């Protein structure tokens, strides 16, 4: 059974199966990166470091020349 939350409640650690409002999302007190889409909370991963992006860019250039 899906757990529903009362609107405007203060949520410490959100239940990922619950339904939330924008107000719930804003009042959430957690350090995790999350986003609210159509009432659902989704955990986000951190953005890659610049060095990772640089290496991926170089690999792209190498493979682009091969194919």
Coordinates of N, CA, C and O in Angstrom, one line a residue:
X1 N 0.8 -1.2 0.0 CA 0.0 0.0 0.0 C 0.9 1.2 0.0 O 1.9 1.3 0.7
X2 N 0.6 2.2 -0.8 CA 1.3 3.4 -0.9 C 1.1 4.3 0.3 O 0.0 4.6 0.7
X3 N 2.2 4.8 0.8 CA 2.1 5.7 2.0 C 2.0 7.2 1.5 O 2.8 7.7 0.8
X4 N 0.9 7.8 2.0 CA 0.7 9.2 1.6 C 1.0 10.1 2.8 O 0.8 9.7 4.0
X5 N 1.6 11.3 2.6 CA 1.9 12.2 3.6 C 1.0 13.4 3.6 O 0.4 13.8 2.6
X6 N 0.7 13.9 4.8 CA -0.1 15.1 4.9 C 0.7 16.2 4.3 O 1.9 16.3 4.4
X7 N 0.0 17.1 3.6 CA 0.7 18.3 3.0 C 1.3 19.2 4.1 O 0.8 19.3 5.2
X8 N 2.4 19.8 3.7 CA 3.1 20.8 4.6 C 3.7 20.2 5.8 O 4.0 20.9 6.7
X9 N 4.0 18.9 5.9 CA 4.6 18.4 7.0 C 6.1 18.5 6.9 O 6.7 18.6 5.8
X10 N 6.9 18.6 8.0 CA 8.3 18.6 7.9 C 8.9 17.2 7.8 O 8.6 16.4 8.7
X11 N 9.6 17.0 6.8 CA 10.1 15.6 6.5 C 11.7 15.6 6.7 O 12.4 16.4 6.1
X12 N 12.2 14.8 7.6 CA 13.6 14.7 7.8 C 14.2 13.9 6.7 O 15.1 14.3 6.0
X13 N 13.8 12.7 6.6 CA 14.3 11.8 5.5 C 13.1 11.3 4.7 O 12.3 10.5 5.2
X14 N 12.9 11.7 3.5 CA 11.7 11.4 2.8 C 11.6 9.9 2.4 O 12.6 9.3 2.1
X15 N 10.4 9.4 2.4 CA 10.1 8.1 2.0 C 10.0 8.2 0.4 O 9.2 8.9 -0.1
X16 N 10.8 7.4 -0.3 CA 10.9 7.5 -1.7 C 9.6 7.0 -2.4 O 9.4 7.3 -3.6
X17 N 8.8 6.3 -1.7 CA 7.5 5.9 -2.3 C 6.4 6.8 -2.0 O 5.3 6.6 -2.5
X18 N 6.6 7.8 -1.2 CA 5.5 8.8 -0.8 C 5.2 9.8 -1.9 O 5.9 9.8 -2.9
X19 N 4.2 10.6 -1.7 CA 3.8 11.7 -2.6 C 4.1 13.0 -1.9 O 3.6 13.1 -0.8
X20 N 4.7 13.9 -2.5 CA 5.1 15.2 -1.9 C 4.7 16.4 -2.7 O 4.5 16.3 -3.9
X21 N 4.6 17.5 -2.0 CA 4.4 18.8 -2.6 C 5.7 19.6 -2.7 O 6.7 19.2 -2.1
X22 N 5.7 20.7 -3.4 CA 6.9 21.5 -3.5 C 7.2 22.0 -2.1 O 8.4 22.1 -1.7
X23 N 6.2 22.3 -1.3 CA 6.5 22.8 0.0 C 7.2 21.8 0.9 O 8.0 22.1 1.7
X24 N 6.7 20.5 0.8 CA 7.4 19.4 1.5 C 8.9 19.3 1.0 O 9.8 19.2 1.9
X25 N 9.1 19.4 -0.3 CA 10.5 19.3 -0.8 C 11.4 20.4 -0.3 O 12.5 20.2 0.2
X26 N 10.9 21.6 -0.2 CA 11.6 22.8 0.2 C 12.0 22.6 1.7 O 13.0 23.0 2.2
X27 N 11.0 22.1 2.5 CA 11.2 22.0 3.9 C 12.0 20.7 4.3 O 12.3 20.5 5.5
X28 N 12.4 19.9 3.4 CA 13.1 18.7 3.7 C 14.5 19.0 4.2 O 15.2 19.8 3.6
X29 N 14.9 18.4 5.3 CA 16.2 18.7 5.9 C 17.1 17.5 5.8 O 17.2 16.6 6.6
X30 N 17.7 17.4 4.6 CA 18.7 16.3 4.3 C 19.8 16.8 3.5 O 19.7 17.8 2.8
X31 N 20.9 16.2 3.6 CA 22.1 16.6 2.8 C 22.2 15.9 1.5 O 23.0 16.3 0.6
X32 N 21.3 15.0 1.2 CA 21.3 14.3 -0.1 C 20.8 15.1 -1.2 O 19.9 16.0 -1.0
X33 N 21.3 15.0 -2.4 CA 20.8 15.6 -3.6 C 19.5 14.9 -4.0 O 19.6 13.7 -4.3
X34 N 18.5 15.7 -4.1 CA 17.2 15.1 -4.5 C 16.5 16.0 -5.5 O 16.8 17.2 -5.5
X35 N 15.5 15.5 -6.2 CA 14.6 16.3 -7.0 C 13.2 15.8 -6.9 O 13.0 14.7 -6.6
X36 N 12.3 16.7 -7.1 CA 10.9 16.4 -7.0 C 10.3 16.5 -8.4 O 10.3 17.5 -9.1
X37 N 9.7 15.3 -8.9 CA 9.1 15.3 -10.2 C 7.7 14.6 -10.0 O 7.6 13.5 -9.6
X38 N 6.7 15.4 -10.4 CA 5.3 14.9 -10.3 C 5.0 14.3 -8.9 O 4.3 13.3 -8.9
X39 N 5.4 14.9 -7.9 CA 5.1 14.5 -6.5 C 6.0 13.4 -6.0 O 5.8 13.0 -4.8
X40 N 6.9 12.9 -6.8 CA 7.8 11.9 -6.3 C 9.2 12.4 -6.1 O 9.7 13.3 -6.8
X41 N 9.9 11.9 -5.1 CA 11.3 12.3 -4.7 C 12.2 11.3 -5.4 O 12.0 10.1 -5.3
X42 N 13.2 11.8 -6.1 CA 14.3 11.0 -6.8 C 15.6 11.4 -6.3 O 15.9 12.6 -6.3
X43 N 16.4 10.5 -5.8 CA 17.8 10.8 -5.4 C 18.6 11.1 -6.6 O 18.5 10.4 -7.7
X44 N 19.5 12.0 -6.5 CA 20.4 12.4 -7.7 C 21.8 12.1 -7.3 O 22.2 12.1 -6.2
X45 N 22.6 11.8 -8.3 CA 24.0 11.6 -8.1 C 24.8 12.9 -8.3 O 24.3 13.8 -9.0
X46 N 25.9 13.0 -7.7 CA 26.7 14.2 -7.8 C 27.2 14.4 -9.2 O 27.4 13.4 -10.0
X47 N 27.5 15.6 -9.6 CA 28.0 15.8 -11.0 C 29.5 15.3 -11.0 O 30.2 15.4 -10.0
X48 N 29.9 14.8 -12.2 CA 31.3 14.4 -12.3 C 32.3 15.5 -12.1 O 32.0 16.6 -12.4
X49 N 33.5 15.1 -11.7 CA 34.5 16.1 -11.5 C 35.0 16.6 -12.9 O 34.8 15.9 -13.9
X50 N 35.6 17.8 -13.0 CA 36.1 18.4 -14.2 C 37.1 17.5 -14.9 O 37.1 17.4 -16.2
X51 N 37.9 16.8 -14.2 CA 38.9 15.9 -14.8 C 38.2 14.7 -15.5 O 38.6 14.4 -16.6
X52 N 37.2 14.2 -15.0 CA 36.4 13.1 -15.6 C 35.8 13.7 -16.9 O 35.9 13.0 -18.0
X53 N 35.3 14.8 -16.9 CA 34.7 15.4 -18.1 C 35.7 15.7 -19.2 O 35.5 15.4 -20.4
X54 N 36.9 16.1 -18.8 CA 38.0 16.3 -19.7 C 38.4 15.0 -20.4 O 38.6 14.9 -21.6
X55 N 38.6 13.9 -19.6 CA 38.9 12.6 -20.2 C 37.9 12.1 -21.1 O 38.2 11.6 -22.2
X56 N 36.6 12.2 -20.8 CA 35.5 11.8 -21.6 C 35.6 12.6 -23.0 O 35.4 12.0 -24.0
X57 N 35.8 13.9 -22.9 CA 35.9 14.7 -24.1 C 37.1 14.2 -25.0 O 36.9 14.2 -26.2
X58 N 38.2 13.9 -24.4 CA 39.3 13.4 -25.2 C 39.0 12.1 -25.8 O 39.4 11.8 -27.0
X59 N 38.4 11.2 -25.1 CA 37.9 9.9 -25.7 C 37.0 10.1 -26.8 O 37.1 9.4 -27.9
X60 N 36.1 11.1 -26.7 CA 35.1 11.3 -27.8 C 35.9 11.7 -29.0 O 35.6 11.3 -30.1
X61 N 36.9 12.6 -28.9 CA 37.7 13.1 -30.1 C 38.4 11.9 -30.7 O 38.5 11.8 -32.0
X62 N 38.9 11.0 -29.9 CA 39.7 9.8 -30.4 C 38.7 8.9 -31.2 O 39.0 8.6 -32.4
X63 N 37.6 8.6 -30.6 CA 36.6 7.7 -31.3 C 36.0 8.4 -32.5 O 35.6 7.7 -33.5
X64 N 35.8 9.7 -32.5 CA 35.2 10.4 -33.6 C 36.1 10.2 -34.9 O 35.6 10.1 -36.0
X65 N 37.4 10.3 -34.6 CA 38.4 10.1 -35.8 C 38.4 8.7 -36.3 O 38.6 8.5 -37.5
X66 N 38.2 7.7 -35.5 CA 38.2 6.3 -35.9 C 37.0 6.0 -36.7 O 37.1 5.2 -37.7
X67 N 35.8 6.5 -36.3 CA 34.6 6.1 -37.0 C 34.2 7.1 -38.0 O 33.7 7.8 -38.3

